mmCIF file with all atom_site columns, C-alpha atoms in Angstrom:
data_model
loop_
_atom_site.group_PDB
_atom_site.id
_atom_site.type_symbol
_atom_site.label_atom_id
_atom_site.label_alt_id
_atom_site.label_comp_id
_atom_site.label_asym_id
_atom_site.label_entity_id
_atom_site.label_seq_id
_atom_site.pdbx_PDB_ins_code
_atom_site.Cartn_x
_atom_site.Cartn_y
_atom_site.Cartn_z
_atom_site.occupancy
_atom_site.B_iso_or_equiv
_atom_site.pdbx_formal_charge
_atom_site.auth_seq_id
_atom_site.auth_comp_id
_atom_site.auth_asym_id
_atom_site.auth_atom_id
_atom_site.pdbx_PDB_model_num
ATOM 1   C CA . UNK A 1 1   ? -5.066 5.037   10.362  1.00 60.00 ? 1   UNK A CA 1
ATOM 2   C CA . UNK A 1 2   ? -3.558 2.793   12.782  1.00 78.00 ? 2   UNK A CA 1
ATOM 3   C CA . UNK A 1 3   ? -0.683 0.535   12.963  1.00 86.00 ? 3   UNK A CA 1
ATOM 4   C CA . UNK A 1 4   ? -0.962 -2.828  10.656  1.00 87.00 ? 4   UNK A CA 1
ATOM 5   C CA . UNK A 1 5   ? 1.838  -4.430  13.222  1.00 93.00 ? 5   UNK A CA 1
ATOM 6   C CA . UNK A 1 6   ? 2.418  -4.235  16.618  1.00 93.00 ? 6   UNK A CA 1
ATOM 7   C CA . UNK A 1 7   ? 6.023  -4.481  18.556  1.00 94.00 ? 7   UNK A CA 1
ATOM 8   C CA . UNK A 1 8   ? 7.336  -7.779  18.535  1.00 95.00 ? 8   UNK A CA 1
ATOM 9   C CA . UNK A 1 9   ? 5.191  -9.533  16.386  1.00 96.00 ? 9   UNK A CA 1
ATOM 10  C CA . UNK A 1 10  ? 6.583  -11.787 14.081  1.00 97.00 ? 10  UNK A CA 1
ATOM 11  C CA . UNK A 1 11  ? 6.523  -11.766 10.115  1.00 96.00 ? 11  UNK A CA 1
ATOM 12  C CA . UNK A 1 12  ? 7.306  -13.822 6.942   1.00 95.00 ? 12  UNK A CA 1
ATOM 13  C CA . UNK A 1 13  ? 8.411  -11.620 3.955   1.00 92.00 ? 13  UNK A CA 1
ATOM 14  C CA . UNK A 1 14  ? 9.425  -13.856 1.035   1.00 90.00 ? 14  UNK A CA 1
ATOM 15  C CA . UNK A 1 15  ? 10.816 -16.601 3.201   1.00 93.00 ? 15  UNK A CA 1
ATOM 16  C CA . UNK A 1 16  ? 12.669 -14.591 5.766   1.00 94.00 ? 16  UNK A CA 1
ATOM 17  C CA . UNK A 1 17  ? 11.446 -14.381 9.591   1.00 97.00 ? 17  UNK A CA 1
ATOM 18  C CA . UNK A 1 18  ? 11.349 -10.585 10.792  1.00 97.00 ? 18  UNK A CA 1
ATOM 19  C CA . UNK A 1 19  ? 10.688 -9.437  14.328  1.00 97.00 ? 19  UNK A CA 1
ATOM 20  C CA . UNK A 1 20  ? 8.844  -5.702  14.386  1.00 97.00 ? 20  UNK A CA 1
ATOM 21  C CA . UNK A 1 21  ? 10.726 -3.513  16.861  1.00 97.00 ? 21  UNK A CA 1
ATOM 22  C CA . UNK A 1 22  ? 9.102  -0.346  16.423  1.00 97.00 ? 22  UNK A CA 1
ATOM 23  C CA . UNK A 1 23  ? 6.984  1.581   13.658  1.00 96.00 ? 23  UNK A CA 1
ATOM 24  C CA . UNK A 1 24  ? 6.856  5.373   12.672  1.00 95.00 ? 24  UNK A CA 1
ATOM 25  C CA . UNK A 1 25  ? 3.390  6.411   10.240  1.00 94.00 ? 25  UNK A CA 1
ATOM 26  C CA . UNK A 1 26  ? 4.350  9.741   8.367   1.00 93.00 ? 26  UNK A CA 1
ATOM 27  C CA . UNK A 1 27  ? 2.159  12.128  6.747   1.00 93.00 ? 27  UNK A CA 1
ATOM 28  C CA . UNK A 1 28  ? 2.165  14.692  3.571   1.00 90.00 ? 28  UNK A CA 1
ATOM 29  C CA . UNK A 1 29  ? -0.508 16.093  3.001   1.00 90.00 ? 29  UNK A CA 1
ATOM 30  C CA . UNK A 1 30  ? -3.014 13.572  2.485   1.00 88.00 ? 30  UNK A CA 1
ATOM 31  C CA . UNK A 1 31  ? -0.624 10.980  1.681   1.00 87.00 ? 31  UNK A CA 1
ATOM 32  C CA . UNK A 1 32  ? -0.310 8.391   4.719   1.00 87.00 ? 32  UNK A CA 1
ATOM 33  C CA . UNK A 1 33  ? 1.951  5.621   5.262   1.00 86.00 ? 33  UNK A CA 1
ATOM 34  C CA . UNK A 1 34  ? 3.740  2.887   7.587   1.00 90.00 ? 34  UNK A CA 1
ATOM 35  C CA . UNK A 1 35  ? 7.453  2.095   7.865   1.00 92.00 ? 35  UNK A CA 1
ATOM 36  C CA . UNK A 1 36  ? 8.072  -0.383  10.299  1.00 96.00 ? 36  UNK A CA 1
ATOM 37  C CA . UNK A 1 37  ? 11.656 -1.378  11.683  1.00 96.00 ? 37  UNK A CA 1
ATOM 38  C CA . UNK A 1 38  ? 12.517 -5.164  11.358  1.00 97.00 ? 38  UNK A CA 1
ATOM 39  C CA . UNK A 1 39  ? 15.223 -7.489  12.849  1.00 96.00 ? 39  UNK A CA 1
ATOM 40  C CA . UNK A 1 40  ? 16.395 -10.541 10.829  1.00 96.00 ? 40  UNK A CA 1
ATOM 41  C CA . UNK A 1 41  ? 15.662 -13.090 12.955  1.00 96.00 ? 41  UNK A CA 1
ATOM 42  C CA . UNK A 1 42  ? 18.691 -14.797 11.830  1.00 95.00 ? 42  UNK A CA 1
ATOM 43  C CA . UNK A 1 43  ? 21.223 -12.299 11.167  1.00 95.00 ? 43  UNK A CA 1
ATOM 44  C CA . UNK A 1 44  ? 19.989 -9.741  13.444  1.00 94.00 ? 44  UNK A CA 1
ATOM 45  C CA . UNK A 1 45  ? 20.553 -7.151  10.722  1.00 94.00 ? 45  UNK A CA 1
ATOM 46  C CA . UNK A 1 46  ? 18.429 -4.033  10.999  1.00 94.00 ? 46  UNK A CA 1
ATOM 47  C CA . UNK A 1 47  ? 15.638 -3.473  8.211   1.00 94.00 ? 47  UNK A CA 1
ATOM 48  C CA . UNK A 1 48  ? 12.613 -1.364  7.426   1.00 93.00 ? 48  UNK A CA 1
ATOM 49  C CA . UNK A 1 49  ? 9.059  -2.499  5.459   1.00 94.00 ? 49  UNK A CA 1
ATOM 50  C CA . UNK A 1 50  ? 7.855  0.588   3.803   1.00 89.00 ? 50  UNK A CA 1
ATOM 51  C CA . UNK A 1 51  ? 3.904  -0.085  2.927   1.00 84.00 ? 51  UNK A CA 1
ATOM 52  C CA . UNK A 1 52  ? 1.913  2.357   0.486   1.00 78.00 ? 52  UNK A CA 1
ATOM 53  C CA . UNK A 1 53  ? -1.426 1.533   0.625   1.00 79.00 ? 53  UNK A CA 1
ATOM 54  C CA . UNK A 1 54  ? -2.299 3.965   -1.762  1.00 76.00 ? 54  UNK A CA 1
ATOM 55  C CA . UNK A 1 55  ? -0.357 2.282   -4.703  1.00 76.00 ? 55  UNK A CA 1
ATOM 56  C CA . UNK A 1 56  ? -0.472 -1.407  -3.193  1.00 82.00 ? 56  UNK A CA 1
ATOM 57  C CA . UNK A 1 57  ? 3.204  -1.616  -2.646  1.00 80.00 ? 57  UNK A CA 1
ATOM 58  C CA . UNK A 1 58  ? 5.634  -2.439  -0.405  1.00 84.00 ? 58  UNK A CA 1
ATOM 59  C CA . UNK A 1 59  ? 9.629  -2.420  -0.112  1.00 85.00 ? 59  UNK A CA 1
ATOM 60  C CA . UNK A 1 60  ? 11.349 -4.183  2.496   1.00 90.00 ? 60  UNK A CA 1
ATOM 61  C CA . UNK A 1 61  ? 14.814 -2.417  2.869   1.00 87.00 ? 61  UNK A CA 1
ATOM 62  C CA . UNK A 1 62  ? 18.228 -3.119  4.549   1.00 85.00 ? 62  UNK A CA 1
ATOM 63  C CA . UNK A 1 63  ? 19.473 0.009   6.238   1.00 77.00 ? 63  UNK A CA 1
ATOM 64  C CA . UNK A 1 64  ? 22.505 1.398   5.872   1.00 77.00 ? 64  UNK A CA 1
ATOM 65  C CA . UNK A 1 65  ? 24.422 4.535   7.406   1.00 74.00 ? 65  UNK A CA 1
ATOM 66  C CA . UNK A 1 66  ? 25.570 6.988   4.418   1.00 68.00 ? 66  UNK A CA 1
ATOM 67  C CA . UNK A 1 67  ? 29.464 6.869   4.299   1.00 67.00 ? 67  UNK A CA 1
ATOM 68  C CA . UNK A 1 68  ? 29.142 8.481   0.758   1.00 68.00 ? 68  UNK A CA 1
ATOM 69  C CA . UNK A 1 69  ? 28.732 5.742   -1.511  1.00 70.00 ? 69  UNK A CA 1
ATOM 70  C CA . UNK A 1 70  ? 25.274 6.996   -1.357  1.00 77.00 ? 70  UNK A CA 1
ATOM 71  C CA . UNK A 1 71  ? 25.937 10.250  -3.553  1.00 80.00 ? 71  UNK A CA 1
ATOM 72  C CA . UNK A 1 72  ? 23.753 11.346  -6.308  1.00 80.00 ? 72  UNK A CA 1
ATOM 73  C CA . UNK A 1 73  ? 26.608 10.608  -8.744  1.00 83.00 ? 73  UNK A CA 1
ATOM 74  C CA . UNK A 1 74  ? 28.124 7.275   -7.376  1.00 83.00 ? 74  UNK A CA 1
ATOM 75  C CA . UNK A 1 75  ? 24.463 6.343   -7.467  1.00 85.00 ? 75  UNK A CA 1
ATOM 76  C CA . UNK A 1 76  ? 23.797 6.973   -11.213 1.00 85.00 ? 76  UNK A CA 1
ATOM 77  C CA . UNK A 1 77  ? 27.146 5.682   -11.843 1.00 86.00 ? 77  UNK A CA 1
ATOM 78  C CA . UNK A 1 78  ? 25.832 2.157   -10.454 1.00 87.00 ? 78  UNK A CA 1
ATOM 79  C CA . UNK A 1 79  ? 22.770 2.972   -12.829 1.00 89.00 ? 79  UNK A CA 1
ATOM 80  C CA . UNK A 1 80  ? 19.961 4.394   -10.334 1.00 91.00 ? 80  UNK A CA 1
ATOM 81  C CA . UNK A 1 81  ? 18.045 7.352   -11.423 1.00 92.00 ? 81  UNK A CA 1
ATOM 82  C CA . UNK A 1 82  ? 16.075 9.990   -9.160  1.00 93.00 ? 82  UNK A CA 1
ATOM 83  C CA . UNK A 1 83  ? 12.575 8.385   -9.147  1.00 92.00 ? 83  UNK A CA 1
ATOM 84  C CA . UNK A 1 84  ? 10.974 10.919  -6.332  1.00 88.00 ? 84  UNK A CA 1
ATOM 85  C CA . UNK A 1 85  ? 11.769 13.667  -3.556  1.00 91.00 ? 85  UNK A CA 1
ATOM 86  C CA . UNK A 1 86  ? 9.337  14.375  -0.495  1.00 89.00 ? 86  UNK A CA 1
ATOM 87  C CA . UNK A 1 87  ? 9.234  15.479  2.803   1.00 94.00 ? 87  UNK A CA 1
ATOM 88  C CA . UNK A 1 88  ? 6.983  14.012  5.300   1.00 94.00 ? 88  UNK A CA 1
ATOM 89  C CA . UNK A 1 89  ? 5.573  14.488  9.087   1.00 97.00 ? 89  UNK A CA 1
ATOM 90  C CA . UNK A 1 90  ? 6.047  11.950  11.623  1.00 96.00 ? 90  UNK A CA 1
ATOM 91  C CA . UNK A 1 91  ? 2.242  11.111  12.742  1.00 95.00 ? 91  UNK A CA 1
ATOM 92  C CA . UNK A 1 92  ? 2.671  8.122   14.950  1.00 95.00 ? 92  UNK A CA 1
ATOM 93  C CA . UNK A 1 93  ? 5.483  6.016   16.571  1.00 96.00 ? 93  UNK A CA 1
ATOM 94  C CA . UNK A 1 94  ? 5.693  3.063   18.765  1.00 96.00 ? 94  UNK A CA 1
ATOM 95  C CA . UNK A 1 95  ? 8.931  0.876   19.647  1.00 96.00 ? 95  UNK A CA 1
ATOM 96  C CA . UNK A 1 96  ? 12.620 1.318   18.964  1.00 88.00 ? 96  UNK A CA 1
ATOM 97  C CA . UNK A 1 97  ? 12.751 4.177   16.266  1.00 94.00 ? 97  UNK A CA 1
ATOM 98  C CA . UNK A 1 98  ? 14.761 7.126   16.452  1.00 91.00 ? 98  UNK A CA 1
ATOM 99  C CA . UNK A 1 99  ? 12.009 9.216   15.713  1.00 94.00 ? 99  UNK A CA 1
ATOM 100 C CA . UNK A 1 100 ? 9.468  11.242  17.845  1.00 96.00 ? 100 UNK A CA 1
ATOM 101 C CA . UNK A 1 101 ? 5.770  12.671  16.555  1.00 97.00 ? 101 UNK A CA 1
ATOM 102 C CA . UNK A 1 102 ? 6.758  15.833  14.472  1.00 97.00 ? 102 UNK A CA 1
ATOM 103 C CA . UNK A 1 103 ? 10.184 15.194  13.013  1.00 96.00 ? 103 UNK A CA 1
ATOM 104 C CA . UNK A 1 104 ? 9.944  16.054  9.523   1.00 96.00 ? 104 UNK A CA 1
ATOM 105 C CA . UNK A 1 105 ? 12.034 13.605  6.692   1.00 93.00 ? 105 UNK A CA 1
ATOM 106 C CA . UNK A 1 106 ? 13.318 14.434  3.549   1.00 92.00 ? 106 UNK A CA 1
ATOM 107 C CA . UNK A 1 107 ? 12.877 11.285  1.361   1.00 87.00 ? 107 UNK A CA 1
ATOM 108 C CA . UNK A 1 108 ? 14.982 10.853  -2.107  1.00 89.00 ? 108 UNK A CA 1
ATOM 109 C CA . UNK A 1 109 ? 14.381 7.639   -3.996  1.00 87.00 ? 109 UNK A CA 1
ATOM 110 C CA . UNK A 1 110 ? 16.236 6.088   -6.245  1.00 90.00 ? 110 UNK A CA 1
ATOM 111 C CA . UNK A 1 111 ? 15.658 3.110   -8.464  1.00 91.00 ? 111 UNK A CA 1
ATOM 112 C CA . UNK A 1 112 ? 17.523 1.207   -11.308 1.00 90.00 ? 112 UNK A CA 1
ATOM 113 C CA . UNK A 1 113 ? 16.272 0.266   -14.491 1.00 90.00 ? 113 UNK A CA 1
ATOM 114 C CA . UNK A 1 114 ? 14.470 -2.549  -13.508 1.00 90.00 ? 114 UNK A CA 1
ATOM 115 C CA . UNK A 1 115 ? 12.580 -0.631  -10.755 1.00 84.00 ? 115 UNK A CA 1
ATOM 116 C CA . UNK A 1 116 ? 13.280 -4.050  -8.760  1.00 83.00 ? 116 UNK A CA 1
ATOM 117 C CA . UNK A 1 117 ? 16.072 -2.128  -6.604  1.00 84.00 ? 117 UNK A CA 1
ATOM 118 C CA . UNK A 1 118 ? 15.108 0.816   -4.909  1.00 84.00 ? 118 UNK A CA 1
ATOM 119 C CA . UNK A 1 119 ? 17.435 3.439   -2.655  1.00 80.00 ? 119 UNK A CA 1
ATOM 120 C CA . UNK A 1 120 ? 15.720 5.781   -0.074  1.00 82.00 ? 120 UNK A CA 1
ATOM 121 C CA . UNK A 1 121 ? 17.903 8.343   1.813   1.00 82.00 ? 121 UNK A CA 1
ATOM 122 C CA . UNK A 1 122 ? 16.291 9.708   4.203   1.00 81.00 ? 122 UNK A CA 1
ATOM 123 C CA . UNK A 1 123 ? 17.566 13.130  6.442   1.00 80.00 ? 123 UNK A CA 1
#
């Protein structure tokens, strides 16, 4: 498939200047898709763009290291629900991710009512 972005490029997502430091494409099954990791240009805060082709989506998200406020039951107390589990293959990788070609993720996404805010914890 191919990377969309390449290490250091530069991006606008609603307003806010990223810089691409690396990228990781994971597989399952036939299911294929990017995650790239992003610095704030201004804060320097570490993020990741998630793009599904397949559904035409994308979720830019801040990352975060689980001290346990990421439990299945603090999350549904703060009114997420359990939208999806998976486990995917790493494919491809390029830049700064702490990732190597056939790691395998678990993925469990959460969302809140809206389905505006979305959690991923990924092990």
């Amino acid at each position: 498939m191919g990377f969309e972005f390449r290490n250091r490029q530069q991006l606008c997502i609603d307003g806010n200047q990223f810089l691409v430091v690396g990228g990781i494409e994971f597989r399952c099954g036939s299911e294929v898709w990017q995650e790239y990791c992003l610095t704030d240009v201004n804060s320097k805060q570490e993020f990741w763009l998630s793009i599904d082709k397949a559904n035409d989506e994308y979720a830019v998200f801040r990352a975060e290291r689980n001290n346990g406020q990421f439990r299945p039951d603090a999350l549904a107390s703060a009114g997420y629900h359990q939208v999806d589990v998976s486990r995917a293959t790493v494919a491809n990788i390029f830049g700064a991710v702490d990732a190597e070609i056939g790691d395998s993720v678990k993925s469990t996404t959460y969302e809140d009512a809206s389905e505006e805010k979305i959690m991923s914890i990924e092990q």
